[in-house]
Amino acid sequence: MESRAVVETMEAVEASVSALSGLVRHAVGSMGTASADPLRDQADACLDGLAELARTEARMAALKVHFAAGYARAAMASAAPARSPQEHTAQDMALTAEVACVLTVSERTAGALLAEAQALSTTLPLTLSALQAGNISWQHARIMVDETDNLDTAGAAGLEAHFLDPDAPSAARGCPAGDLVPARFRAKARTWRERHHPVSIEKRHNRSAAERRVEYTPDRDGMAWLSAYLPASQAAGAWDRITTAARSLQGADEARTLTQLRADVAATWLLTSGRETAGNATAGDVPSPAAQVLITVPALSLLGLSEEPAMLDGYGPIPPSMGRALVADGASSFLRVLTDPCDGAPLEVGRTSYRISTALRQWLRLRDGKCPFPGCNNQSLDNDADHLLAWADGGSTGISNLGQPCRKHHRLKHTSGWKPAGASPTEPPGWTSPAGRHYASEQPDWEPPVLPVEILAMTTSRDPGEPDPGTLEPGLLGSGMPDYLDEPPPEFDLTDHPLAEDPFKDWELFLAYDSYAAA
């Protein structure tokens, strides 16, 4: 055990306890003061107390890590060398049983704690430091252990730095990792891991696809679970198709919830092919709409020149071959969108009318990825497009004045003091509570495109003093874009060679060449 680290963590815990004591006294005594608003003072003190208590719990978890890892090292060092694999296993079992009994938990839980303590104390220093400082919770630390599993040392360090080192070259955008609810942090960490895993996502997907299956698990009260392990594109398409059909059945005369309707629709399609009754509605009334899966494929990946993952709305990175297949099959919601060629961020599409067009709604889905309320997981297809500043109050219908809250948080905006604000072309709006506290919204982690070696080789023959394309600053066109991009394109006589009709009517939203020329 590193005694210095333990002492520093203990001092941080003591400081938290002292701060909590002061907050408790303030919360209890504020009602007897001559303050102009004692109730608000008490409410603020309670919220501050909850925040400090969360930091204290994180620091206590860091102490548990230090003690668990320290006991494991001491016990193994004092034990006689194992003479066989069986003896080594017996020593591990004895060690785990000791910790389980001390903590009054199962041996499985104790074993997980020892494994997590080992990883945090040896290979994840930034995570353990953030836990000791109270900047992340124990749940965040466990997720970091899970998502760095099977990564090499460099990969684990890169994932840590991306989320926990604000000075890292490719630090995560938006609110800090500790400000994300654990489920959202896991989604972002998994996305980064998929993009940067040393083994190609194609190889990992092919290996996992061979394990696809449907499972049946009996449950209580005459119920059971039926689950399917499928390629992400199939699962996302099936989920959207079921949801769309279930929503079409909702109405004043329909008593079933959306969740119940999803279950009834799925059972109807699986058991009857839509020819018999299901619940209190006939299967013939259940429409069978085409799936609408938003798939964003990098241009070079679409052309087969790179192996960058595509992004599936509501899921995350998928193999580029799956993205190309969805595009080739004519996925109806595939959106060709103008993106910044240096940092991968989409660009704003301006609008002047009140009506929010389909293209702008799709753009909102790309910018936000989900309902922007902190911690909400509701995906884009179920959300509302909403003016942050009402049109009647002078708000424009531009991307910087739009959000896509889910129904629940849309109602929250109009029926309480919660208000969204601070949207930009690349950032979803954060939310300010009735207590005056602002909570940042999660942001998608865009990354610069990975250029294939053939294209990189074309940049090697440049004039002396011309900036290296690999050092371009992020942002549209960057500050060191080569001079040839500022020159007008050459003129060609197309009189006798007319171009074929463009199959993509919105192609200008996909390529940034006009922006280059204008710049």
Short mmCIF file of C-alpha atoms in Angstrom, two decimals:
data_model
loop_
_atom_site.label_atom_id
_atom_site.label_comp_id
_atom_site.label_asym_id
_atom_site.label_seq_id
_atom_site.Cartn_x
_atom_site.Cartn_y
_atom_site.Cartn_z
CA MET A 1 0.00 0.00 0.00
CA GLU A 2 1.32 3.49 -0.87
CA SER A 3 1.16 5.19 2.52
CA ARG A 4 1.40 8.71 1.06
CA ALA A 5 -1.61 8.16 -1.18
CA VAL A 6 -3.62 6.74 1.71
CA VAL A 7 -2.72 9.67 3.97
CA GLU A 8 -3.66 12.20 1.28
CA THR A 9 -6.97 10.46 0.66
CA MET A 10 -7.71 10.34 4.38
CA GLU A 11 -6.97 14.05 4.69
CA ALA A 12 -9.40 14.71 1.82
CA VAL A 13 -12.06 12.63 3.59
CA GLU A 14 -11.52 14.60 6.81
CA ALA A 15 -11.85 17.87 4.88
CA SER A 16 -15.12 16.64 3.37
CA VAL A 17 -16.47 15.61 6.77
CA SER A 18 -15.56 19.03 8.16
CA ALA A 19 -17.29 20.76 5.26
CA LEU A 20 -20.34 18.56 5.73
CA SER A 21 -20.50 19.48 9.40
CA GLY A 22 -20.55 23.15 8.49
CA LEU A 23 -23.24 22.62 5.87
CA VAL A 24 -25.41 20.65 8.31
CA ARG A 25 -25.17 23.43 10.88
CA HIS A 26 -25.98 26.01 8.22
CA ALA A 27 -28.97 24.05 6.91
CA VAL A 28 -30.38 23.47 10.39
CA GLY A 29 -29.72 26.98 11.65
CA SER A 30 -30.70 28.97 8.56
CA MET A 31 -34.39 29.05 9.54
CA GLY A 32 -33.54 30.96 12.70
CA THR A 33 -31.50 33.68 10.98
CA ALA A 34 -32.52 37.12 9.84
CA SER A 35 -31.83 36.26 6.21
CA ALA A 36 -34.07 37.83 3.57
CA ASP A 37 -34.86 34.37 2.21
CA PRO A 38 -34.16 31.69 4.85
CA LEU A 39 -35.92 28.96 2.84
CA ARG A 40 -33.66 29.57 -0.16
CA ASP A 41 -30.61 29.56 2.13
CA GLN A 42 -31.70 26.23 3.59
CA ALA A 43 -32.35 24.77 0.13
CA ASP A 44 -28.91 25.90 -1.11
CA ALA A 45 -27.22 24.45 1.98
CA CYS A 46 -28.95 21.10 1.44
CA LEU A 47 -27.91 20.98 -2.22
CA ASP A 48 -24.34 21.90 -1.29
CA GLY A 49 -24.47 19.17 1.35
CA LEU A 50 -25.57 16.57 -1.18
CA ALA A 51 -22.74 17.57 -3.52
CA GLU A 52 -20.16 17.39 -0.74
CA LEU A 53 -21.55 14.06 0.43
CA ALA A 54 -21.09 12.65 -3.09
CA ARG A 55 -17.45 13.77 -3.01
CA THR A 56 -17.04 12.17 0.40
CA GLU A 57 -18.46 8.87 -0.84
CA ALA A 58 -16.02 8.92 -3.76
CA ARG A 59 -13.08 9.54 -1.44
CA MET A 60 -14.23 6.76 0.87
CA ALA A 61 -14.37 4.44 -2.15
CA ALA A 62 -10.79 5.43 -2.98
CA LEU A 63 -9.80 4.46 0.57
CA LYS A 64 -11.49 1.09 0.11
CA VAL A 65 -9.46 0.58 -3.08
CA HIS A 66 -6.21 1.38 -1.28
CA PHE A 67 -6.99 -0.97 1.62
CA ALA A 68 -8.19 -3.82 -0.62
CA ALA A 69 -5.18 -3.59 -2.94
CA GLY A 70 -2.82 -3.21 0.03
CA TYR A 71 -4.22 -6.28 1.77
CA ALA A 72 -3.96 -8.33 -1.42
CA ARG A 73 -0.33 -7.38 -1.96
CA ALA A 74 0.59 -8.03 1.66
CA ALA A 75 -1.25 -11.38 1.79
CA MET A 76 0.33 -12.63 -1.42
CA ALA A 77 3.79 -11.50 -0.34
CA SER A 78 3.52 -13.27 2.99
CA ALA A 79 2.16 -16.52 1.53
CA ALA A 80 4.47 -19.36 0.59
CA PRO A 81 5.16 -19.61 -3.17
CA ALA A 82 2.48 -21.65 -4.91
CA ARG A 83 3.85 -24.98 -6.17
CA SER A 84 1.02 -25.62 -8.65
CA PRO A 85 -1.84 -23.82 -10.40
CA GLN A 86 -4.26 -25.48 -8.02
CA GLU A 87 -2.38 -24.12 -5.01
CA HIS A 88 -2.34 -20.64 -6.54
CA THR A 89 -6.10 -20.83 -7.07
CA ALA A 90 -6.58 -21.92 -3.46
CA GLN A 91 -4.58 -18.92 -2.24
CA ASP A 92 -6.74 -16.57 -4.32
CA MET A 93 -9.90 -18.18 -2.95
CA ALA A 94 -8.68 -17.78 0.63
CA LEU A 95 -7.79 -14.13 0.05
CA THR A 96 -11.18 -13.39 -1.52
CA ALA A 97 -13.04 -15.19 1.28
CA GLU A 98 -11.25 -13.05 3.89
CA VAL A 99 -12.32 -9.80 2.22
CA ALA A 100 -15.87 -11.10 1.75
CA CYS A 101 -16.19 -11.88 5.45
CA VAL A 102 -14.75 -8.54 6.56
CA LEU A 103 -17.14 -6.58 4.35
CA THR A 104 -20.09 -8.97 4.82
CA VAL A 105 -20.55 -9.37 1.07
CA SER A 106 -20.58 -12.35 -1.27
CA GLU A 107 -17.29 -13.81 -2.46
CA ARG A 108 -18.24 -12.80 -6.00
CA THR A 109 -18.59 -9.17 -4.90
CA ALA A 110 -15.33 -9.36 -2.96
CA GLY A 111 -13.54 -10.84 -5.95
CA ALA A 112 -14.80 -8.03 -8.18
CA LEU A 113 -13.61 -5.43 -5.65
CA LEU A 114 -10.13 -6.97 -5.50
CA ALA A 115 -9.87 -7.07 -9.31
CA GLU A 116 -11.03 -3.46 -9.61
CA ALA A 117 -8.69 -2.33 -6.84
CA GLN A 118 -5.79 -4.05 -8.60
CA ALA A 119 -6.55 -2.32 -11.92
CA LEU A 120 -7.07 1.12 -10.35
CA SER A 121 -3.92 0.98 -8.23
CA THR A 122 -1.63 -0.31 -10.98
CA THR A 123 -2.81 0.73 -14.45
CA LEU A 124 -5.36 3.54 -14.00
CA PRO A 125 -3.63 6.31 -12.02
CA LEU A 126 -5.74 9.17 -13.42
CA THR A 127 -8.95 7.36 -12.49
CA LEU A 128 -7.80 6.68 -8.94
CA SER A 129 -6.65 10.29 -8.56
CA ALA A 130 -10.02 11.58 -9.77
CA LEU A 131 -11.78 9.25 -7.33
CA GLN A 132 -9.58 10.46 -4.46
CA ALA A 133 -10.36 14.08 -5.39
CA GLY A 134 -14.09 13.35 -5.46
CA ASN A 135 -14.33 14.34 -9.14
CA ILE A 136 -15.84 11.02 -10.21
CA SER A 137 -17.98 8.46 -8.42
CA TRP A 138 -17.22 4.83 -7.67
CA GLN A 139 -19.57 3.87 -10.50
CA HIS A 140 -17.49 5.96 -12.93
CA ALA A 141 -14.30 4.30 -11.71
CA ARG A 142 -15.78 0.81 -12.20
CA ILE A 143 -16.86 1.73 -15.72
CA MET A 144 -13.32 2.88 -16.51
CA VAL A 145 -12.02 -0.49 -15.31
CA ASP A 146 -14.57 -2.33 -17.47
CA GLU A 147 -13.90 -0.33 -20.63
CA THR A 148 -10.10 -0.57 -20.37
CA ASP A 149 -10.27 -4.33 -19.90
CA ASN A 150 -8.33 -6.12 -22.65
CA LEU A 151 -6.74 -2.85 -23.79
CA ASP A 152 -2.96 -2.61 -23.75
CA THR A 153 -1.21 -0.10 -21.48
CA ALA A 154 -1.15 2.62 -24.13
CA GLY A 155 -4.82 2.12 -24.96
CA ALA A 156 -5.89 2.30 -21.32
CA ALA A 157 -3.79 5.44 -20.80
CA GLY A 158 -5.34 7.03 -23.90
CA LEU A 159 -8.89 6.34 -22.74
CA GLU A 160 -8.10 7.75 -19.29
CA ALA A 161 -6.48 10.85 -20.72
CA HIS A 162 -9.37 11.51 -23.10
CA PHE A 163 -11.90 11.73 -20.28
CA LEU A 164 -9.86 12.74 -17.23
CA ASP A 165 -7.00 14.92 -18.50
CA PRO A 166 -8.34 18.30 -19.70
CA ASP A 167 -4.93 19.09 -21.23
CA ALA A 168 -4.86 15.96 -23.39
CA PRO A 169 -4.59 16.62 -27.15
CA SER A 170 -7.99 15.02 -27.77
CA ALA A 171 -9.80 15.73 -24.49
CA ALA A 172 -13.53 14.95 -24.37
CA ARG A 173 -15.88 17.80 -25.21
CA GLY A 174 -18.66 19.07 -23.00
CA CYS A 175 -19.14 18.48 -19.31
CA PRO A 176 -16.48 16.57 -17.32
CA ALA A 177 -16.78 12.80 -16.99
CA GLY A 178 -17.85 13.08 -13.36
CA ASP A 179 -20.79 15.29 -14.35
CA LEU A 180 -22.22 12.58 -16.61
CA VAL A 181 -24.55 10.01 -15.09
CA PRO A 182 -22.75 6.64 -15.10
CA ALA A 183 -24.84 5.15 -17.92
CA ARG A 184 -24.01 8.06 -20.23
CA PHE A 185 -20.34 7.94 -19.25
CA ARG A 186 -20.26 4.25 -20.13
CA ALA A 187 -21.77 4.99 -23.54
CA LYS A 188 -19.15 7.65 -24.29
CA ALA A 189 -16.27 5.54 -22.97
CA ARG A 190 -17.42 2.56 -25.01
CA THR A 191 -17.67 4.71 -28.13
CA TRP A 192 -14.09 5.93 -27.67
CA ARG A 193 -12.92 2.37 -27.01
CA GLU A 194 -14.57 1.11 -30.18
CA ARG A 195 -12.90 3.81 -32.24
CA HIS A 196 -9.42 3.30 -30.82
CA HIS A 197 -9.28 -0.39 -30.02
CA PRO A 198 -6.04 -1.92 -31.36
CA VAL A 199 -8.04 -4.74 -32.97
CA SER A 200 -10.14 -3.66 -35.96
CA ILE A 201 -13.85 -3.28 -35.22
CA GLU A 202 -14.46 -5.39 -38.34
CA LYS A 203 -12.57 -8.34 -36.82
CA ARG A 204 -14.24 -7.96 -33.44
CA HIS A 205 -17.68 -7.66 -35.03
CA ASN A 206 -17.16 -10.75 -37.18
CA ARG A 207 -16.13 -12.73 -34.12
CA SER A 208 -19.12 -11.53 -32.10
CA ALA A 209 -21.60 -11.95 -34.97
CA ALA A 210 -20.80 -15.65 -34.96
CA GLU A 211 -22.24 -15.74 -31.42
CA ARG A 212 -25.63 -14.22 -32.35
CA ARG A 213 -28.50 -15.97 -30.61
CA VAL A 214 -31.97 -15.70 -29.11
CA GLU A 215 -32.40 -16.51 -25.41
CA TYR A 216 -35.45 -17.48 -23.37
CA THR A 217 -35.46 -16.99 -19.58
CA PRO A 218 -38.51 -17.89 -17.41
CA ASP A 219 -39.46 -15.29 -14.82
CA ARG A 220 -41.98 -14.92 -11.98
CA ASP A 221 -45.75 -14.43 -12.18
CA GLY A 222 -46.20 -16.34 -15.40
CA MET A 223 -43.81 -14.10 -17.33
CA ALA A 224 -40.57 -14.70 -19.23
CA TRP A 225 -37.81 -12.79 -21.01
CA LEU A 226 -37.12 -13.24 -24.74
CA SER A 227 -33.94 -11.52 -25.85
CA ALA A 228 -31.87 -11.50 -29.01
CA TYR A 229 -28.14 -10.88 -29.47
CA LEU A 230 -27.94 -9.40 -32.99
CA PRO A 231 -25.77 -7.14 -35.15
CA ALA A 232 -26.45 -3.56 -34.09
CA SER A 233 -27.97 -2.51 -37.41
CA GLN A 234 -30.57 -5.28 -37.23
CA ALA A 235 -31.38 -4.65 -33.57
CA ALA A 236 -31.70 -0.87 -34.04
CA GLY A 237 -33.87 -1.30 -37.12
CA ALA A 238 -36.15 -3.79 -35.36
CA TRP A 239 -36.47 -1.53 -32.30
CA ASP A 240 -37.36 1.51 -34.40
CA ARG A 241 -39.87 -0.46 -36.47
CA ILE A 242 -41.58 -1.80 -33.35
CA THR A 243 -41.62 1.66 -31.73
CA THR A 244 -43.06 3.34 -34.83
CA ALA A 245 -45.81 0.74 -35.09
CA ALA A 246 -46.59 1.04 -31.37
CA ARG A 247 -46.82 4.85 -31.58
CA SER A 248 -49.27 4.56 -34.48
CA LEU A 249 -51.67 2.64 -32.19
CA GLN A 250 -51.69 5.32 -29.50
CA GLY A 251 -54.78 7.47 -29.19
CA ALA A 252 -57.63 8.56 -26.96
CA ASP A 253 -59.21 5.09 -27.02
CA GLU A 254 -55.96 3.20 -26.39
CA ALA A 255 -55.33 2.44 -22.70
CA ARG A 256 -52.03 0.59 -23.16
CA THR A 257 -48.74 2.39 -22.53
CA LEU A 258 -46.09 2.69 -25.23
CA THR A 259 -44.06 0.01 -23.43
CA GLN A 260 -47.00 -2.40 -23.43
CA LEU A 261 -47.77 -1.64 -27.07
CA ARG A 262 -44.17 -2.41 -28.06
CA ALA A 263 -44.46 -5.81 -26.38
CA ASP A 264 -47.81 -6.55 -28.04
CA VAL A 265 -46.60 -5.50 -31.48
CA ALA A 266 -43.44 -7.61 -31.20
CA ALA A 267 -45.39 -10.66 -30.00
CA THR A 268 -47.94 -10.21 -32.80
CA TRP A 269 -45.30 -10.07 -35.51
CA LEU A 270 -43.32 -13.00 -34.10
CA LEU A 271 -46.26 -15.33 -33.53
CA THR A 272 -48.78 -14.50 -36.23
CA SER A 273 -47.06 -12.60 -39.06
CA GLY A 274 -49.75 -9.96 -38.59
CA ARG A 275 -52.79 -12.17 -39.33
CA GLU A 276 -54.28 -12.76 -35.86
CA THR A 277 -55.29 -10.71 -32.84
CA ALA A 278 -52.90 -9.48 -30.18
CA GLY A 279 -54.26 -8.10 -26.92
CA ASN A 280 -57.29 -5.93 -27.56
CA ALA A 281 -56.24 -4.85 -31.07
CA THR A 282 -56.17 -6.87 -34.25
CA ALA A 283 -52.81 -7.55 -35.78
CA GLY A 284 -54.15 -6.32 -39.08
CA ASP A 285 -54.34 -2.86 -37.48
CA VAL A 286 -50.62 -2.92 -36.76
CA PRO A 287 -48.71 -1.21 -39.58
CA SER A 288 -45.37 -2.53 -40.75
CA PRO A 289 -43.37 0.61 -41.54
CA ALA A 290 -39.85 0.58 -42.91
CA ALA A 291 -37.11 1.02 -40.33
CA GLN A 292 -35.58 4.49 -40.09
CA VAL A 293 -32.04 4.13 -38.83
CA LEU A 294 -29.87 7.25 -38.91
CA ILE A 295 -26.44 6.17 -40.07
CA THR A 296 -23.51 8.57 -40.37
CA VAL A 297 -20.63 7.22 -42.44
CA PRO A 298 -17.35 9.14 -42.93
CA ALA A 299 -16.85 9.95 -46.59
CA LEU A 300 -13.58 8.06 -46.96
CA SER A 301 -15.00 5.07 -45.11
CA LEU A 302 -18.05 5.11 -47.39
CA LEU A 303 -15.72 4.93 -50.38
CA GLY A 304 -13.78 2.04 -48.84
CA LEU A 305 -10.59 4.12 -48.47
CA SER A 306 -10.46 3.96 -44.67
CA GLU A 307 -11.71 1.71 -41.88
CA GLU A 308 -13.22 4.42 -39.67
CA PRO A 309 -16.33 3.18 -37.87
CA ALA A 310 -19.73 4.47 -38.92
CA MET A 311 -22.07 5.84 -36.24
CA LEU A 312 -25.50 4.29 -35.68
CA ASP A 313 -27.97 6.60 -33.95
CA GLY A 314 -28.90 5.26 -30.53
CA TYR A 315 -26.05 2.75 -30.51
CA GLY A 316 -22.61 4.12 -31.36
CA PRO A 317 -19.73 2.93 -33.58
CA ILE A 318 -20.38 0.05 -35.98
CA PRO A 319 -18.07 -1.62 -38.52
CA PRO A 320 -17.60 0.41 -41.71
CA SER A 321 -18.77 -2.55 -43.78
CA MET A 322 -22.11 -2.44 -41.94
CA GLY A 323 -22.39 1.29 -42.62
CA ARG A 324 -21.62 0.80 -46.31
CA ALA A 325 -24.19 -2.00 -46.49
CA LEU A 326 -26.90 0.18 -44.95
CA VAL A 327 -26.16 2.96 -47.42
CA ALA A 328 -26.08 0.57 -50.37
CA ASP A 329 -29.41 -0.91 -49.28
CA GLY A 330 -30.97 2.55 -49.36
CA ALA A 331 -31.53 3.14 -45.63
CA SER A 332 -34.18 5.84 -45.82
CA SER A 333 -32.77 7.99 -43.03
CA PHE A 334 -29.15 8.04 -44.16
CA LEU A 335 -28.17 11.70 -43.90
CA ARG A 336 -25.44 13.23 -46.03
CA VAL A 337 -24.19 16.13 -43.94
CA LEU A 338 -21.50 18.77 -44.33
CA THR A 339 -18.73 18.13 -41.79
CA ASP A 340 -15.62 20.06 -40.82
CA PRO A 341 -12.74 18.29 -42.58
CA CYS A 342 -10.31 19.10 -39.76
CA ASP A 343 -12.12 18.15 -36.57
CA GLY A 344 -15.06 16.07 -37.87
CA ALA A 345 -17.75 18.38 -36.46
CA PRO A 346 -20.93 19.00 -38.46
CA LEU A 347 -21.59 22.59 -39.58
CA GLU A 348 -24.68 24.75 -39.09
CA VAL A 349 -27.52 24.83 -41.60
CA GLY A 350 -29.34 28.17 -41.35
CA ARG A 351 -33.13 28.62 -41.56
CA THR A 352 -35.27 31.74 -41.45
CA SER A 353 -38.83 30.41 -41.14
CA TYR A 354 -40.69 29.20 -38.07
CA ARG A 355 -41.24 25.75 -39.54
CA ILE A 356 -38.48 23.32 -38.60
CA SER A 357 -37.61 21.41 -41.74
CA THR A 358 -36.86 17.72 -41.92
CA ALA A 359 -33.20 18.45 -42.69
CA LEU A 360 -32.92 20.67 -39.61
CA ARG A 361 -34.57 18.05 -37.40
CA GLN A 362 -32.04 15.51 -38.67
CA TRP A 363 -29.29 18.02 -37.99
CA LEU A 364 -30.48 18.30 -34.37
CA ARG A 365 -30.18 14.53 -34.07
CA LEU A 366 -26.59 14.71 -35.26
CA ARG A 367 -25.63 17.55 -32.93
CA ASP A 368 -27.28 16.25 -29.75
CA GLY A 369 -27.53 12.48 -30.24
CA LYS A 370 -30.31 12.29 -27.63
CA CYS A 371 -32.42 14.46 -25.33
CA PRO A 372 -29.96 17.12 -24.08
CA PHE A 373 -31.27 17.12 -20.49
CA PRO A 374 -28.40 15.92 -18.25
CA GLY A 375 -28.56 12.17 -17.75
CA CYS A 376 -31.49 11.54 -20.10
CA ASN A 377 -31.04 8.57 -22.44
CA ASN A 378 -34.07 9.19 -24.67
CA GLN A 379 -32.97 8.81 -28.26
CA SER A 380 -33.57 11.32 -31.02
CA LEU A 381 -36.43 9.65 -32.89
CA ASP A 382 -38.72 9.99 -29.86
CA ASN A 383 -37.86 13.64 -29.12
CA ASP A 384 -39.47 16.99 -30.01
CA ALA A 385 -37.80 19.80 -31.95
CA ASP A 386 -38.21 22.90 -29.79
CA HIS A 387 -37.28 26.60 -29.92
CA LEU A 388 -35.18 27.53 -26.87
CA LEU A 389 -36.29 31.16 -27.10
CA ALA A 390 -39.87 31.11 -28.36
CA TRP A 391 -40.52 32.33 -31.89
CA ALA A 392 -43.10 34.78 -30.49
CA ASP A 393 -40.40 36.26 -28.24
CA GLY A 394 -37.97 36.85 -31.09
CA GLY A 395 -36.30 33.45 -31.27
CA SER A 396 -35.04 32.33 -34.64
CA THR A 397 -35.34 28.93 -36.26
CA GLY A 398 -31.60 28.28 -36.38
CA ILE A 399 -29.57 25.45 -34.97
CA SER A 400 -28.29 27.67 -32.14
CA ASN A 401 -31.85 28.28 -30.93
CA LEU A 402 -33.12 24.72 -31.17
CA GLY A 403 -33.10 21.70 -28.88
CA GLN A 404 -34.67 18.27 -29.04
CA PRO A 405 -36.00 17.48 -25.55
CA CYS A 406 -37.94 14.30 -24.92
CA ARG A 407 -41.65 14.64 -24.10
CA LYS A 408 -40.97 14.50 -20.36
CA HIS A 409 -38.33 17.24 -20.34
CA HIS A 410 -40.24 19.31 -22.90
CA ARG A 411 -43.10 19.42 -20.39
CA LEU A 412 -40.60 20.21 -17.63
CA LYS A 413 -39.46 23.29 -19.56
CA HIS A 414 -43.01 24.65 -19.90
CA THR A 415 -44.34 23.72 -16.45
CA SER A 416 -41.43 24.53 -14.13
CA GLY A 417 -38.45 26.80 -13.67
CA TRP A 418 -36.09 24.48 -15.58
CA LYS A 419 -34.86 26.25 -18.73
CA PRO A 420 -32.48 25.16 -21.53
CA ALA A 421 -29.90 27.66 -22.79
CA GLY A 422 -26.48 27.97 -24.35
CA ALA A 423 -26.85 25.97 -27.58
CA SER A 424 -24.46 26.55 -30.46
CA PRO A 425 -23.90 24.98 -33.89
CA THR A 426 -21.79 22.26 -32.27
CA GLU A 427 -23.06 22.13 -28.67
CA PRO A 428 -26.48 21.11 -27.30
CA PRO A 429 -28.09 23.37 -24.71
CA GLY A 430 -27.38 23.01 -21.02
CA TRP A 431 -30.13 23.40 -18.43
CA THR A 432 -30.55 25.85 -15.54
CA SER A 433 -32.57 24.66 -12.55
CA PRO A 434 -35.06 26.68 -10.47
CA ALA A 435 -32.31 26.91 -7.83
CA GLY A 436 -30.15 28.80 -10.33
CA ARG A 437 -27.64 25.98 -10.88
CA HIS A 438 -26.50 25.35 -14.45
CA TYR A 439 -25.89 21.79 -15.64
CA ALA A 440 -23.96 21.26 -18.86
CA SER A 441 -25.30 18.87 -21.46
CA GLU A 442 -23.41 15.92 -22.80
CA GLN A 443 -21.81 16.42 -26.22
CA PRO A 444 -20.91 13.92 -28.93
CA ASP A 445 -17.16 13.35 -29.27
CA TRP A 446 -16.36 14.23 -32.86
CA GLU A 447 -12.92 13.30 -34.07
CA PRO A 448 -10.86 14.32 -37.11
CA PRO A 449 -11.08 11.84 -39.98
CA VAL A 450 -8.32 9.26 -40.32
CA LEU A 451 -6.77 9.75 -43.75
CA PRO A 452 -5.58 6.63 -45.57
CA VAL A 453 -1.86 6.34 -46.36
CA GLU A 454 -2.52 6.91 -50.08
CA ILE A 455 -3.90 10.39 -49.38
CA LEU A 456 -1.24 11.20 -46.79
CA ALA A 457 1.42 10.30 -49.35
CA MET A 458 0.01 12.97 -51.70
CA THR A 459 0.85 15.65 -49.12
CA THR A 460 4.57 14.86 -48.93
CA SER A 461 5.51 16.85 -52.06
CA ARG A 462 4.90 20.38 -50.84
CA ASP A 463 6.83 23.62 -51.05
CA PRO A 464 9.45 24.39 -48.36
CA GLY A 465 7.89 26.22 -45.49
CA GLU A 466 4.38 25.01 -46.26
CA PRO A 467 2.73 23.74 -43.07
CA ASP A 468 2.51 20.02 -42.50
CA PRO A 469 -1.15 18.97 -43.07
CA GLY A 470 -0.84 16.76 -40.01
CA THR A 471 -0.42 19.85 -37.82
CA LEU A 472 -3.49 21.77 -38.97
CA GLU A 473 -5.42 23.41 -36.19
CA PRO A 474 -8.93 22.02 -35.55
CA GLY A 475 -11.81 24.11 -36.81
CA LEU A 476 -13.17 24.90 -40.23
CA LEU A 477 -10.25 25.20 -42.67
CA GLY A 478 -7.81 25.57 -39.76
CA SER A 479 -5.19 28.31 -39.51
CA GLY A 480 -2.56 26.58 -41.61
CA MET A 481 -4.48 25.24 -44.59
CA PRO A 482 -2.26 24.81 -47.67
CA ASP A 483 -2.37 27.68 -50.17
CA TYR A 484 -3.72 25.57 -53.01
CA LEU A 485 -7.06 25.30 -51.22
CA ASP A 486 -7.43 29.09 -51.47
CA GLU A 487 -7.07 29.03 -55.26
CA PRO A 488 -10.16 28.86 -57.50
CA PRO A 489 -10.78 25.48 -59.10
CA PRO A 490 -9.58 25.03 -62.71
CA GLU A 491 -12.12 25.63 -65.47
CA PHE A 492 -13.22 22.79 -67.74
CA ASP A 493 -15.24 22.89 -70.95
CA LEU A 494 -18.17 20.56 -70.34
CA THR A 495 -20.12 21.53 -73.46
CA ASP A 496 -19.50 18.20 -75.15
CA HIS A 497 -19.25 16.19 -71.96
CA PRO A 498 -22.31 16.84 -69.79
CA LEU A 499 -22.23 15.38 -66.29
CA ALA A 500 -24.51 12.50 -65.38
CA GLU A 501 -27.44 13.28 -63.10
CA ASP A 502 -26.36 13.40 -59.47
CA PRO A 503 -28.07 10.50 -57.58
CA PHE A 504 -27.70 12.40 -54.29
CA LYS A 505 -29.82 15.54 -54.47
CA ASP A 506 -28.40 16.89 -51.19
CA TRP A 507 -24.79 16.24 -52.09
CA GLU A 508 -23.83 19.82 -51.23
CA LEU A 509 -24.53 18.94 -47.61
CA PHE A 510 -21.95 16.18 -47.80
CA LEU A 511 -18.91 17.85 -49.33
CA ALA A 512 -17.22 20.99 -48.10
CA TYR A 513 -15.57 21.98 -51.38
CA ASP A 514 -17.67 25.12 -51.88
CA SER A 515 -16.72 26.27 -48.40
CA TYR A 516 -13.06 25.77 -49.23
CA ALA A 517 -13.41 27.86 -52.40
CA ALA A 518 -15.33 30.59 -50.59
CA ALA A 519 -12.68 30.76 -47.89
#
